[in-house]
Amino acid sequence: QVHLVESGGGLVQSGGSLRLSCAASGSIFSINVMGWYRQAPGKERELVARIISGGSTSYLDSVKGRFTISRDNAKNTMYLQMNSLKPEDTAVYYCNAAIASRASDYAKLYWGQGTQVTVSS
């Protein structure tokens, strides 16, 4: 069994910063792609940032230059540093990871429970 737990959300004023964390635990052999998604009320869930095991990253255009994704492979943890936050960044943020529990397994996709980020104007 694998679990992803997010933390670090909260309420912040426009221009402020937050750092989200996503910790994976359980039966983990390898973690391939990890990513942060967000879903605002009435909108589709969208990919915010992604990082692969080698460290390559990609970002949603609207967060480039403001958000930084990183991971600590030794701790099976991923981070999202969010700076210069805007009201339109308000959403529930979810982490997602492709995890293989054994060397012979294909990776499966897991989701965290989500953490609310609210940016006031």
mmCIF file of C-alpha atoms in Angstrom:
data_model
loop_
_atom_site.group_PDB
_atom_site.id
_atom_site.type_symbol
_atom_site.label_atom_id
_atom_site.label_comp_id
_atom_site.label_asym_id
_atom_site.label_seq_id
_atom_site.Cartn_x
_atom_site.Cartn_y
_atom_site.Cartn_z
ATOM 1 C CA GLN A 1 0.000 0.000 0.000
ATOM 2 C CA VAL A 2 1.249 3.464 -0.901
ATOM 3 C CA HIS A 3 0.096 6.789 0.503
ATOM 4 C CA LEU A 4 0.753 10.364 -0.571
ATOM 5 C CA VAL A 5 0.229 13.086 1.996
ATOM 6 C CA GLU A 6 0.312 16.780 1.134
ATOM 7 C CA SER A 7 0.950 19.588 3.575
ATOM 8 C CA GLY A 8 1.739 23.289 3.551
ATOM 9 C CA GLY A 9 -1.423 24.810 2.172
ATOM 10 C CA GLY A 10 -3.130 27.785 3.736
ATOM 11 C CA LEU A 11 -4.282 31.355 3.350
ATOM 12 C CA VAL A 12 -1.833 33.956 2.070
ATOM 13 C CA GLN A 13 -2.063 37.470 0.709
ATOM 14 C CA SER A 14 -1.398 38.262 -2.918
ATOM 15 C CA GLY A 15 2.355 38.402 -3.502
ATOM 16 C CA GLY A 16 3.068 36.010 -0.679
ATOM 17 C CA SER A 17 4.683 32.591 -0.670
ATOM 18 C CA LEU A 18 3.840 29.053 0.365
ATOM 19 C CA ARG A 19 5.732 25.785 0.214
ATOM 20 C CA LEU A 20 3.807 22.575 -0.369
ATOM 21 C CA SER A 21 5.177 19.163 0.502
ATOM 22 C CA CYS A 22 4.105 15.716 -0.669
ATOM 23 C CA ALA A 23 5.460 12.731 1.219
ATOM 24 C CA ALA A 24 5.141 9.215 -0.175
ATOM 25 C CA SER A 25 5.117 6.278 2.222
ATOM 26 C CA GLY A 26 4.458 2.570 2.173
ATOM 27 C CA SER A 27 5.734 -0.081 -0.182
ATOM 28 C CA ILE A 28 7.990 1.895 -2.519
ATOM 29 C CA PHE A 29 10.651 0.510 -4.823
ATOM 30 C CA SER A 30 10.909 3.454 -7.202
ATOM 31 C CA ILE A 31 9.154 6.735 -7.951
ATOM 32 C CA ASN A 32 9.187 7.905 -11.541
ATOM 33 C CA VAL A 33 7.213 11.012 -12.396
ATOM 34 C CA MET A 34 5.859 13.220 -9.627
ATOM 35 C CA GLY A 35 3.596 16.156 -10.198
ATOM 36 C CA TRP A 36 1.438 18.860 -8.679
ATOM 37 C CA TYR A 37 -2.073 19.433 -9.978
ATOM 38 C CA ARG A 38 -4.673 21.964 -8.912
ATOM 39 C CA GLN A 39 -8.400 22.328 -9.212
ATOM 40 C CA ALA A 40 -10.260 25.566 -8.668
ATOM 41 C CA PRO A 41 -14.045 25.607 -8.089
ATOM 42 C CA GLY A 42 -15.902 25.007 -11.327
ATOM 43 C CA LYS A 43 -12.737 24.308 -13.284
ATOM 44 C CA GLU A 44 -10.954 21.249 -14.598
ATOM 45 C CA ARG A 45 -7.980 19.821 -12.720
ATOM 46 C CA GLU A 46 -4.779 21.057 -14.362
ATOM 47 C CA LEU A 47 -1.145 20.056 -14.207
ATOM 48 C CA VAL A 48 0.891 22.757 -12.493
ATOM 49 C CA ALA A 49 4.381 21.246 -12.471
ATOM 50 C CA ARG A 50 6.051 17.912 -13.039
ATOM 51 C CA ILE A 51 9.426 16.429 -12.169
ATOM 52 C CA ILE A 52 10.853 13.139 -13.359
ATOM 53 C CA SER A 53 13.310 10.915 -11.540
ATOM 54 C CA GLY A 54 16.284 12.436 -13.350
ATOM 55 C CA GLY A 55 15.313 15.908 -12.219
ATOM 56 C CA SER A 56 13.870 17.403 -15.406
ATOM 57 C CA THR A 57 10.966 19.718 -14.753
ATOM 58 C CA SER A 58 8.088 21.291 -16.643
ATOM 59 C CA TYR A 59 5.574 23.956 -15.645
ATOM 60 C CA LEU A 60 2.202 25.398 -16.527
ATOM 61 C CA ASP A 61 2.865 28.633 -18.418
ATOM 62 C CA SER A 62 1.037 30.774 -15.881
ATOM 63 C CA VAL A 63 3.324 29.677 -13.016
ATOM 64 C CA LYS A 64 6.674 29.747 -14.796
ATOM 65 C CA GLY A 65 9.138 31.943 -12.957
ATOM 66 C CA ARG A 66 7.003 31.908 -9.795
ATOM 67 C CA PHE A 67 6.776 28.231 -8.819
ATOM 68 C CA THR A 68 9.616 25.750 -8.365
ATOM 69 C CA ILE A 69 9.157 22.007 -8.103
ATOM 70 C CA SER A 70 11.788 19.832 -6.466
ATOM 71 C CA ARG A 71 12.146 16.404 -4.895
ATOM 72 C CA ASP A 72 14.226 14.681 -2.251
ATOM 73 C CA ASN A 73 14.574 11.113 -3.452
ATOM 74 C CA ALA A 74 16.062 9.944 -0.151
ATOM 75 C CA LYS A 75 12.921 11.099 1.653
ATOM 76 C CA ASN A 76 10.445 10.188 -1.110
ATOM 77 C CA THR A 77 9.198 13.743 -0.842
ATOM 78 C CA MET A 78 8.318 16.372 -3.418
ATOM 79 C CA TYR A 79 7.994 20.111 -2.885
ATOM 80 C CA LEU A 80 6.374 23.048 -4.611
ATOM 81 C CA GLN A 81 7.750 26.452 -3.705
ATOM 82 C CA MET A 82 5.170 29.040 -4.711
ATOM 83 C CA ASN A 83 6.223 32.685 -4.799
ATOM 84 C CA SER A 84 4.453 35.850 -5.963
ATOM 85 C CA LEU A 85 1.122 34.148 -5.448
ATOM 86 C CA LYS A 86 -1.942 35.558 -7.163
ATOM 87 C CA PRO A 87 -5.659 35.182 -6.378
ATOM 88 C CA GLU A 88 -6.000 33.043 -9.504
ATOM 89 C CA ASP A 89 -3.665 30.486 -7.907
ATOM 90 C CA THR A 90 -6.416 29.716 -5.399
ATOM 91 C CA ALA A 91 -7.298 26.027 -5.685
ATOM 92 C CA VAL A 92 -6.993 22.643 -4.064
ATOM 93 C CA TYR A 93 -3.513 21.343 -4.866
ATOM 94 C CA TYR A 94 -2.984 17.621 -5.321
ATOM 95 C CA CYS A 95 0.198 15.633 -5.641
ATOM 96 C CA ASN A 96 0.466 12.709 -7.989
ATOM 97 C CA ALA A 97 3.183 10.107 -8.380
ATOM 98 C CA ALA A 98 3.936 7.051 -10.482
ATOM 99 C CA ILE A 99 5.247 4.478 -8.025
ATOM 100 C CA ALA A 100 6.421 0.890 -8.399
ATOM 101 C CA SER A 101 6.213 -1.164 -5.230
ATOM 102 C CA ARG A 102 8.565 -3.899 -6.447
ATOM 103 C CA ALA A 103 11.266 -4.182 -9.087
ATOM 104 C CA SER A 104 8.997 -6.417 -11.173
ATOM 105 C CA ASP A 105 5.988 -4.087 -10.951
ATOM 106 C CA TYR A 106 4.791 -1.504 -13.401
ATOM 107 C CA ALA A 107 4.391 1.896 -11.837
ATOM 108 C CA LYS A 108 0.920 2.828 -10.633
ATOM 109 C CA LEU A 109 -0.472 6.324 -10.268
ATOM 110 C CA TYR A 110 -1.305 7.532 -6.789
ATOM 111 C CA TRP A 111 -2.968 10.753 -5.604
ATOM 112 C CA GLY A 112 -2.816 12.674 -2.380
ATOM 113 C CA GLN A 113 -5.898 13.968 -0.609
ATOM 114 C CA GLY A 114 -5.298 17.594 -1.586
ATOM 115 C CA THR A 115 -4.412 20.745 0.295
ATOM 116 C CA GLN A 116 -6.239 24.055 -0.011
ATOM 117 C CA VAL A 117 -4.333 27.136 -1.136
ATOM 118 C CA THR A 118 -6.204 30.436 -0.880
ATOM 119 C CA VAL A 119 -4.682 33.695 -2.073
ATOM 120 C CA SER A 120 -6.492 36.854 -1.006
ATOM 121 C CA SER A 121 -6.321 40.058 -3.018
#
